[in-house]
Coordinates of C-alpha atoms and ligand atoms in Angstrom, one line a residue:
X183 CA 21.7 -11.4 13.1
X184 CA 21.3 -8.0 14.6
X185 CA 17.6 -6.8 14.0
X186 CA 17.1 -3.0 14.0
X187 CA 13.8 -1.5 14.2
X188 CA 13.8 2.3 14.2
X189 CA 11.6 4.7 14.6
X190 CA 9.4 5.8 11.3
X191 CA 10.0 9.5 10.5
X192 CA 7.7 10.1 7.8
X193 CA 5.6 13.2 9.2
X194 CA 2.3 12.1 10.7
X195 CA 3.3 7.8 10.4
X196 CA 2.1 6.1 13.1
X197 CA 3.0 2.5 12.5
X198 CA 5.7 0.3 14.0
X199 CA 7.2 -2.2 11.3
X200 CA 7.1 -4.6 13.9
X201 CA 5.0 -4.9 17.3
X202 CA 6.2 -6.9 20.4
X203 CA 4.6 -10.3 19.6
X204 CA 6.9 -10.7 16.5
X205 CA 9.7 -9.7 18.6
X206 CA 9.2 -13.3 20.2
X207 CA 8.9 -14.5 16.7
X208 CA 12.0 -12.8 15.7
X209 CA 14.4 -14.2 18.5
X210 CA 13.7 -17.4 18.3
X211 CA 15.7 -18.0 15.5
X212 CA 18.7 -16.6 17.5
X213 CA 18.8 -13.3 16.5
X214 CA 19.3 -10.4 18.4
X215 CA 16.1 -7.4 18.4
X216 CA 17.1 -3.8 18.9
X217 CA 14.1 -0.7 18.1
X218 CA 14.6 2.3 18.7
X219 CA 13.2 4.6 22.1
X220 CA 9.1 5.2 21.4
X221 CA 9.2 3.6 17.7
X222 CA 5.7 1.9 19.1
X223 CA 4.3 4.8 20.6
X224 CA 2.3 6.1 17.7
X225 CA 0.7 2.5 17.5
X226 CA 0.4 1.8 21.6
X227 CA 3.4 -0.4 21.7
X228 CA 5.2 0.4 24.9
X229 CA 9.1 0.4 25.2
X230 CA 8.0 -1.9 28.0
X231 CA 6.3 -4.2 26.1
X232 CA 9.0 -4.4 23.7
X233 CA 11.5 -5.1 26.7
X234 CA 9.8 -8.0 27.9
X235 CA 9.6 -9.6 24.7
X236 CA 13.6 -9.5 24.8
X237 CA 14.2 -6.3 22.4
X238 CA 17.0 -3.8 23.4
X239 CA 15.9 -0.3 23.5
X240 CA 18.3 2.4 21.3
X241 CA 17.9 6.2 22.5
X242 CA 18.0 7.1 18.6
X243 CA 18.4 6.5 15.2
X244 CA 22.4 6.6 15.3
X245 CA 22.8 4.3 18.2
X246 CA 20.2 1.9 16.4
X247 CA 21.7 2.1 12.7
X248 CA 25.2 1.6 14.6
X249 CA 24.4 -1.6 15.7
X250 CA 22.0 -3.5 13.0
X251 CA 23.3 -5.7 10.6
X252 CA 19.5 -6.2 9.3
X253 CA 17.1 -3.2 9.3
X254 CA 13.7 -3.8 9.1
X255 CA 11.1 -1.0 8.3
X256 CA 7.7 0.3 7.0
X257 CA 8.4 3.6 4.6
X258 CA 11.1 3.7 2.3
X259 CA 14.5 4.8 3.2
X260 CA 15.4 8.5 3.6
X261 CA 19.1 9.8 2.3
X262 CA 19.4 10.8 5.6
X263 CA 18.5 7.3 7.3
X264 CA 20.3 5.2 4.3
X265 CA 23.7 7.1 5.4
X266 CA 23.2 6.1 9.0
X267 CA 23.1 2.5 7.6
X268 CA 26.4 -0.1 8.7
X269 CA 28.3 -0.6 5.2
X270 CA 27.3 -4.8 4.0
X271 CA 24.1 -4.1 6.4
X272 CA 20.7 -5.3 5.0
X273 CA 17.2 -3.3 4.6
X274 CA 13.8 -5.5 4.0
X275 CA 11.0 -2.7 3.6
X276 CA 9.2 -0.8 0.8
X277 CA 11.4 0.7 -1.0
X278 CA 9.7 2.0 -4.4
X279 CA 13.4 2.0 -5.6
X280 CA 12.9 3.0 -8.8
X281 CA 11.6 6.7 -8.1
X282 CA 14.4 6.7 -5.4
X283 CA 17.4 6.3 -7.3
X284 CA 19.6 8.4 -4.8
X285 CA 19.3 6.2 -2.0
X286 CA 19.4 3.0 -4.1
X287 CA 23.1 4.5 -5.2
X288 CA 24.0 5.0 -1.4
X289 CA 23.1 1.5 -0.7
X290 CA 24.7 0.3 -3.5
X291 CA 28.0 2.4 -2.7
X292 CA 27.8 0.8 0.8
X293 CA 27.1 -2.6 -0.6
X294 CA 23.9 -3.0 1.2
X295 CA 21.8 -6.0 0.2
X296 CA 18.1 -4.4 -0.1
X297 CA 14.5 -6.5 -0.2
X298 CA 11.2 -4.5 -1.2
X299 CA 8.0 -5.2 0.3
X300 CA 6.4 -3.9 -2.9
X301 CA 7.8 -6.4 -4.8
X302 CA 6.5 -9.4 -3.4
X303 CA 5.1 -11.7 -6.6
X304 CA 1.4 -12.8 -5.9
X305 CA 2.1 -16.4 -5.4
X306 CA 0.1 -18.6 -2.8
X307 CA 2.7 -19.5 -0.4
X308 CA 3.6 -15.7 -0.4
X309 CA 0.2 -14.2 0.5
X310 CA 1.1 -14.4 4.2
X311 CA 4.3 -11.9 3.2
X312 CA 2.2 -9.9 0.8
X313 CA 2.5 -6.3 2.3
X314 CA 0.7 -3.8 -0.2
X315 CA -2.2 -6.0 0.1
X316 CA -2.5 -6.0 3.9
X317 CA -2.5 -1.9 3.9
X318 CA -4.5 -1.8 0.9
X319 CA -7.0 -3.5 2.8
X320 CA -7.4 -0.3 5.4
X321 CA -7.0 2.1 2.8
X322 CA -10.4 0.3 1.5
X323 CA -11.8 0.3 5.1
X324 CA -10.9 3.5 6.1
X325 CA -12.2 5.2 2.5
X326 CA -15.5 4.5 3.2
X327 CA -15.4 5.7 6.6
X328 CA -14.0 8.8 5.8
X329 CA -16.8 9.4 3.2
X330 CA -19.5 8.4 5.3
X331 CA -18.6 11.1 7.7
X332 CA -18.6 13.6 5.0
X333 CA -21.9 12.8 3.3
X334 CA -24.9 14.6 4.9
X335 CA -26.9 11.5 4.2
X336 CA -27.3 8.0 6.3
X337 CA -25.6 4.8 4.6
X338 CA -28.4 2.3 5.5
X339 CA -32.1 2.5 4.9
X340 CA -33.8 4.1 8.0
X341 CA -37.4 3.5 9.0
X342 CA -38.3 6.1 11.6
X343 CA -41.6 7.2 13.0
X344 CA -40.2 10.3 11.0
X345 CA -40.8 8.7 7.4
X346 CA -38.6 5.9 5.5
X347 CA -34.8 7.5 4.7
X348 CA -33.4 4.7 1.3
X349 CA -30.3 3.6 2.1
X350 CA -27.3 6.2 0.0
X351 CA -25.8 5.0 -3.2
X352 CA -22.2 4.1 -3.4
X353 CA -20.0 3.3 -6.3
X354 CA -16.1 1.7 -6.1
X355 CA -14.3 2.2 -9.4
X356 CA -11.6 -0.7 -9.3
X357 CA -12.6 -3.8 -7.7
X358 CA -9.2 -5.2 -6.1
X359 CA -7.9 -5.6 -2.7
X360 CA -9.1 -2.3 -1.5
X361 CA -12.3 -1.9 -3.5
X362 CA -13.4 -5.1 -2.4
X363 CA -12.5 -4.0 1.0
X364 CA -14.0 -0.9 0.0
X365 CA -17.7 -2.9 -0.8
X366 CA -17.1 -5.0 2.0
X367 CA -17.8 -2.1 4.6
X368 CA -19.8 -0.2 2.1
X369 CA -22.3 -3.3 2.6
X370 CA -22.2 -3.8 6.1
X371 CA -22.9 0.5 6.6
X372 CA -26.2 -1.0 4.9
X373 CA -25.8 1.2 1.6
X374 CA -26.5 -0.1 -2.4
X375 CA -23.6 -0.6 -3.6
X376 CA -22.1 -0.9 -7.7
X377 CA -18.5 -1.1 -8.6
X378 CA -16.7 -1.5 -11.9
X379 CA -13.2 -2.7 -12.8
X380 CA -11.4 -3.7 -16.1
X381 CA -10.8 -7.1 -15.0
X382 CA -14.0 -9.4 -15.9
X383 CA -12.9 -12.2 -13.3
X384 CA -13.8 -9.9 -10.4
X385 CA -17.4 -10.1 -11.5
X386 CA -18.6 -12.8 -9.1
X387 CA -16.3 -11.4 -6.4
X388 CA -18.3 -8.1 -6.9
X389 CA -21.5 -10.1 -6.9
X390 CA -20.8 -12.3 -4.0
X391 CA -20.5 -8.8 -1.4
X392 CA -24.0 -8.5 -2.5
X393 CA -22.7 -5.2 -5.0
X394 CA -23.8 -4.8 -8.7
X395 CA -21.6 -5.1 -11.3
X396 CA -21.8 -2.1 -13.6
X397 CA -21.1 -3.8 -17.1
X398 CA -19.1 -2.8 -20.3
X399 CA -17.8 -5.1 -23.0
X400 CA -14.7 -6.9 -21.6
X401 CA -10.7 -5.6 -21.9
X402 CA -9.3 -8.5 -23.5
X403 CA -6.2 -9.9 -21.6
X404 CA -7.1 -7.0 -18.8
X405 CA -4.6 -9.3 -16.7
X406 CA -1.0 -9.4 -16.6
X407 CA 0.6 -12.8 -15.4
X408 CA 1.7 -10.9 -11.9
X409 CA -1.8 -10.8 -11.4
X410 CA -2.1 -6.9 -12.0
X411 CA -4.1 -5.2 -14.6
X412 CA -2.8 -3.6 -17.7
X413 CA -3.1 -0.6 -19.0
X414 CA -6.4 -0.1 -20.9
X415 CA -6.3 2.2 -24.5
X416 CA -7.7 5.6 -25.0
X417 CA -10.0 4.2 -26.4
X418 CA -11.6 2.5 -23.8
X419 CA -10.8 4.8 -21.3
X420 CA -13.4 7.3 -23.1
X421 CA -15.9 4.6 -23.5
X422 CA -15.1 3.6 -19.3
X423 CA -15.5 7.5 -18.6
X424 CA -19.1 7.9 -20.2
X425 CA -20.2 4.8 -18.6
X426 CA -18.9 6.1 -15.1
X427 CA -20.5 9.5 -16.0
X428 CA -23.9 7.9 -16.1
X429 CA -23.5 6.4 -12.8
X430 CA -22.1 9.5 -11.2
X431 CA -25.2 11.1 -11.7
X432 CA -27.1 8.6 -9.6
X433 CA -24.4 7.8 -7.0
X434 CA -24.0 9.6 -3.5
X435 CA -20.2 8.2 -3.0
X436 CA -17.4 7.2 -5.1
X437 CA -14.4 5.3 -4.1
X438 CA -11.7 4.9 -6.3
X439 CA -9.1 3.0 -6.1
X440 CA -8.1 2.2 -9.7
X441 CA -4.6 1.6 -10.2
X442 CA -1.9 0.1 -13.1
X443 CA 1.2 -1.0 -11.2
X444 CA 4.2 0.7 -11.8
X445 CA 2.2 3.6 -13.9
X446 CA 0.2 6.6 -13.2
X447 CA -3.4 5.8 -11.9
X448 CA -5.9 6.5 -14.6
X449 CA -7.8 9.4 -14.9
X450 CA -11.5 8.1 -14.7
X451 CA -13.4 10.8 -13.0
X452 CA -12.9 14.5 -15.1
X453 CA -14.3 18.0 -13.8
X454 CA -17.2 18.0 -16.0
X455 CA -17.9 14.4 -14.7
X456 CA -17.7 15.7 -11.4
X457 CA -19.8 18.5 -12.3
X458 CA -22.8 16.1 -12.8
X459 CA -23.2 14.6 -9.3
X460 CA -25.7 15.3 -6.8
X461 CA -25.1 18.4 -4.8
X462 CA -23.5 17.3 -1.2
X463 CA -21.9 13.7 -3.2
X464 CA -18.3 12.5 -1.9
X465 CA -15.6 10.9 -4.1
X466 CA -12.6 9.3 -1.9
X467 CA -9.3 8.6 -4.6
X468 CA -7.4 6.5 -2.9
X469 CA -5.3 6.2 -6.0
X470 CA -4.4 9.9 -5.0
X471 CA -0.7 9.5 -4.1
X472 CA -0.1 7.3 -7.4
X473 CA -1.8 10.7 -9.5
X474 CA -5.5 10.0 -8.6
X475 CA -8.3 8.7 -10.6
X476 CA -10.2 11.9 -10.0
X477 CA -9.0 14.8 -12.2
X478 CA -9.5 17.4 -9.1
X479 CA -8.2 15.7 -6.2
X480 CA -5.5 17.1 -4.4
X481 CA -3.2 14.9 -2.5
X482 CA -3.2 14.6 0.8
X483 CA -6.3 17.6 0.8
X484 CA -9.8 17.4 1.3
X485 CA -11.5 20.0 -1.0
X486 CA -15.2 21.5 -2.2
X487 CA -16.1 22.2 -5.8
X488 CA -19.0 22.0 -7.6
X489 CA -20.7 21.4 -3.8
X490 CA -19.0 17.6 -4.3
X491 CA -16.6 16.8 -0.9
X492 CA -13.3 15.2 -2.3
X493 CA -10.9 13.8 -0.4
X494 CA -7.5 13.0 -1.5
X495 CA -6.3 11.4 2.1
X496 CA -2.8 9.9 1.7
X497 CA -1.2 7.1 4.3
X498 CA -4.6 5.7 5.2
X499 CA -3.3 2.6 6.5
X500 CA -1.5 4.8 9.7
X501 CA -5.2 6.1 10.6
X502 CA -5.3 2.7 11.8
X503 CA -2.3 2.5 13.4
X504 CA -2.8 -0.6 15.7
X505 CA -4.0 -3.1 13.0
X506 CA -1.7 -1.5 10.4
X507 CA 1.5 -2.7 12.8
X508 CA -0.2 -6.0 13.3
X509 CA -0.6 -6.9 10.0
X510 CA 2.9 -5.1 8.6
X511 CA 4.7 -7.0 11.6
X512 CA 3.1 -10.5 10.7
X513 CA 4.0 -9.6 6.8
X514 CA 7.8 -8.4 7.2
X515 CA 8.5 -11.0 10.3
X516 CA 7.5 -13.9 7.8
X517 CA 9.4 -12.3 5.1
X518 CA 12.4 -12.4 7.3
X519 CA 12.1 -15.8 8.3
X520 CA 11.8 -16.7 4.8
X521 CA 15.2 -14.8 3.4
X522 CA 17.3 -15.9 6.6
X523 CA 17.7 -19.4 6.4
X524 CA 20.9 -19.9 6.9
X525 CA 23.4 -19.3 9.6
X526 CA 25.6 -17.6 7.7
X527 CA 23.3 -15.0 6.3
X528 CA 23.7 -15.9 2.8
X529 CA 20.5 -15.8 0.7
X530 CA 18.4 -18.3 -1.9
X531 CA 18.0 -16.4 -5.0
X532 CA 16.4 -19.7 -6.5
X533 CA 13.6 -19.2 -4.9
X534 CA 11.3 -16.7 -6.8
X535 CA 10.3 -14.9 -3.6
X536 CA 14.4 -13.7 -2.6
X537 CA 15.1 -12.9 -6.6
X538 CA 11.9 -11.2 -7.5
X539 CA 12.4 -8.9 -4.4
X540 CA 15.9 -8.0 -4.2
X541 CA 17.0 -4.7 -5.4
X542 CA 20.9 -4.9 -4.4
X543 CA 23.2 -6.8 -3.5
X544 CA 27.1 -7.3 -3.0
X545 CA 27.2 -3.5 -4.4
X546 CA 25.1 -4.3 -7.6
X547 CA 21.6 -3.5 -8.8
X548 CA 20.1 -6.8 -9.3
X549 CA 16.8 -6.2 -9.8
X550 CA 16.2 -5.2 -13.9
X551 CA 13.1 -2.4 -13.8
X552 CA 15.6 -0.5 -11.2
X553 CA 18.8 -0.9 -13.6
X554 CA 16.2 0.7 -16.5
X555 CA 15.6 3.4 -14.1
X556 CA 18.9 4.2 -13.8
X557 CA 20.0 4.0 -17.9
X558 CA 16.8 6.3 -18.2
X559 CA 18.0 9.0 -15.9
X560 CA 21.4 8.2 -17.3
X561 CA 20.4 9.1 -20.8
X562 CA 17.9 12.0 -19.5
X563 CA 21.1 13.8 -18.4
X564 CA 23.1 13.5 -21.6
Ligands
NAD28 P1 -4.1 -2.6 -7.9 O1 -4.0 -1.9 -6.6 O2 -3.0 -2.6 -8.9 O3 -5.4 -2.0 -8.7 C1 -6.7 -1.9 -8.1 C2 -7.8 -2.3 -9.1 O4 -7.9 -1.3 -10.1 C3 -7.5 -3.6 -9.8 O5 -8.5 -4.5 -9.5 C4 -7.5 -3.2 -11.3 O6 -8.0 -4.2 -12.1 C5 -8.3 -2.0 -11.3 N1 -8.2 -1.1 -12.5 C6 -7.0 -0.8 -13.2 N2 -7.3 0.1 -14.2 C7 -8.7 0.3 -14.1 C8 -9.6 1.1 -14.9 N3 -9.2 1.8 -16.0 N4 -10.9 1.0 -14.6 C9 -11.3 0.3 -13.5 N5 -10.5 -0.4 -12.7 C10 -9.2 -0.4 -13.1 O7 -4.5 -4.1 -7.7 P2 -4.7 -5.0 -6.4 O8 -6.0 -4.5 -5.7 O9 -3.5 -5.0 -5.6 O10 -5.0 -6.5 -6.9 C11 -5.4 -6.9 -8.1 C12 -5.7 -8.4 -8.1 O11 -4.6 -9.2 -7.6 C13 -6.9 -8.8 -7.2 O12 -7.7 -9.7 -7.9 C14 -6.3 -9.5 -6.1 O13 -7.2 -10.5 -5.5 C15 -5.1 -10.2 -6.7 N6 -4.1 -10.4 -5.6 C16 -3.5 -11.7 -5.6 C17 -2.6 -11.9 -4.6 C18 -1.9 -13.3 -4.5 O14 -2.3 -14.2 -5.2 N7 -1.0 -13.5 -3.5 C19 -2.1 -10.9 -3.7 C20 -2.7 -9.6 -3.9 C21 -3.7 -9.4 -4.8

């Protein structure tokens, strides 16, 4: 196969989909490695580097879309890179299809066989593939680094000749991959930390980073088989809220990284809630992109009100652009191995892995949330 890496052109993207160790990877199962001219350079990958591992440098995104018969990439397909794409090419990157239904008819008009990163099912032998959770892990990283540089307050307890300083007071609403991330670093800054999250099981996962557990009666079947929450009533969304609003009071920080997949984040942080914090407090919502858990923040804006520092940061993962790469590269390369088996290029959809990710395919849409997507907007339009 033909590998094409190009470059990402989503402003301000950093990351390389994949970084010149899994270029070695890559070729050993006989395939060819093409990237495009500085696709690296945001991450400190040099075209050189990338030569020496055997890749063929393109001088832009036409000459590299030209050439691949497999393109493999971080951000979802733009129009404008989709039409560039070889007509029975393949793409294996996020893809978020179903709010993308333009460039999922391209592909499909061009009969391009498509794998989303996003789509990965939470199975053991696919955690080393597992995408979302590798850059959900920096987004819980980088939150709390981004909040202790905006609170005027230390994280960990200082004893001075100056007087004794208490370590600040941080609390992580949704306690997943990058809440527990999120506690993680919280922790090792030194401050007290408490989180909350529908899911009961995460208890002990909560307890075990040495955080508190801020407790409310249990959601009944709060888990979905795929291993992501469900969607929690009104009802207990008012209760959730008071109980937050309590702790608000008394917190320095929140981070929230609450999320329902597929859905709007919930709203579990209101302006009067807001209002009640500590003059100088900073809430990170890391849910921002999917409609934030914080009813003021604005995304991809860092805003004042109330005297309360909200950030809304968006593509946290590229601040750390080195890692990022490194983890992406190990996640997509694997993936790749694990779809191309055969010489012939032909793919296994008995295995749950190759079905559960593939959104077209021989000039279909195979994959059923993105057909419903499609008879929605179908019927939206008469
Ligand atoms: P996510 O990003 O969809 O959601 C983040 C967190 O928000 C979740 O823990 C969820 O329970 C929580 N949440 C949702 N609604 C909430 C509300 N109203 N109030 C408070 N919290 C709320 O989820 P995620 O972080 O990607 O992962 C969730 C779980 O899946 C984790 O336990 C993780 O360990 C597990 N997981 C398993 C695998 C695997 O087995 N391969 C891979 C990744 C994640």
């Amino acid at each position: 196969m033909k590998i094409g890496i190009p470059k990402e052109i989503l402003e301000g993207e950093r990351r390389v989909a994949v970084i010149p160790k899994m270029v070695e990877q890559l070729r050993k199962g006989e395939h060819e490695v093409f990237i495009e001219k500085d696709a690296g350079k945001g991450s400190f990958f040099l075209d050189s580097e990338y030569e020496k591992a055997g890749a063929l440098i393109r001088p832009d995104a036409p000459d590299l879309y030209a050439e691949a018969e497999v393109i493999l990439k971080i951000h979802p397909l733009e129009k404008i890179e989709v039409e560039l794409m070889k007509t029975h090419s393949a793409y294996i990157g996020f893809l978020f299809a179903a709010s993308r239904l333009d460039v999922i008819q391209i592909m499909k008009g061009k009969r391009i066989t498509s794998f989303a990163m996003e789509c990965i099912p939470r199975l053991a032998r696919s955690q080393s593939m597992d995408a979302l959770s590798s850059m959900t892990t920096i987004s819980g990283y980088r939150a709390v680094l981004i909040a202790a540089s905006h609170l005027s307050k230390f994280f960990p307890l200082m004893m001075t000749a100056a007087g004794t300083i208490p370590p600040a007071k941080v609390l992580v609403l949704g306690a997943g991959v990058a809440g527990l991330q999120a506690i993680a670093t919280a922790r090792r800054l030194g401050a007290n930390v408490e989180a909350f999250d529908t899911r009961p099981a995460v208890r002990e996962q909560v307890a075990s980073l040495g955080a508190h557990f801020v407790e409310m009666e249990p959601v009944k079947d709060a888990e979905a088989a795929s291993g992501y929450a469900k969607e929690v009533s009104a009802e207990f969304l008012k209760k959730e809220r008071e109980i937050i609003g309590n702790r608000m009071a008394v917190n320095d920080v929140v981070i929230t990284t609450a999320q329902v997949f597929g859905k709007k984040a919930p709203t579990l942080i209101t302006e009067e809630m807001v209002k009640m914090m500590k003059k100088g407090s900073v809430i990170v919502d890391i849910a921002a992109e999917q409609g934030g858990n914080c009813e003021l923040t604005e995304v991809g804006k860092t805003i004042v009100k109330y005297d309360i520092v909200i950030c809304g940061n968006v593509n946290l993962s590229s601040s750390l652009s080195v890692d990022a790469s490194r983890m992406y590269s190990k996640n997509i390369t694997t993936f790749f191995q694990h779809l191309y088996t055969t010489k012939d290029g032909s793919f296994d959809f008995e295995d749950e892995i190759t079905r559960s990710t593939c959104i077209t395919h021989k000039g279909e849409i195979v994959n059923e949330m993105v057909k419903k997507a499609f008879e929605t907007e179908g019927q939206a339009r008469g």
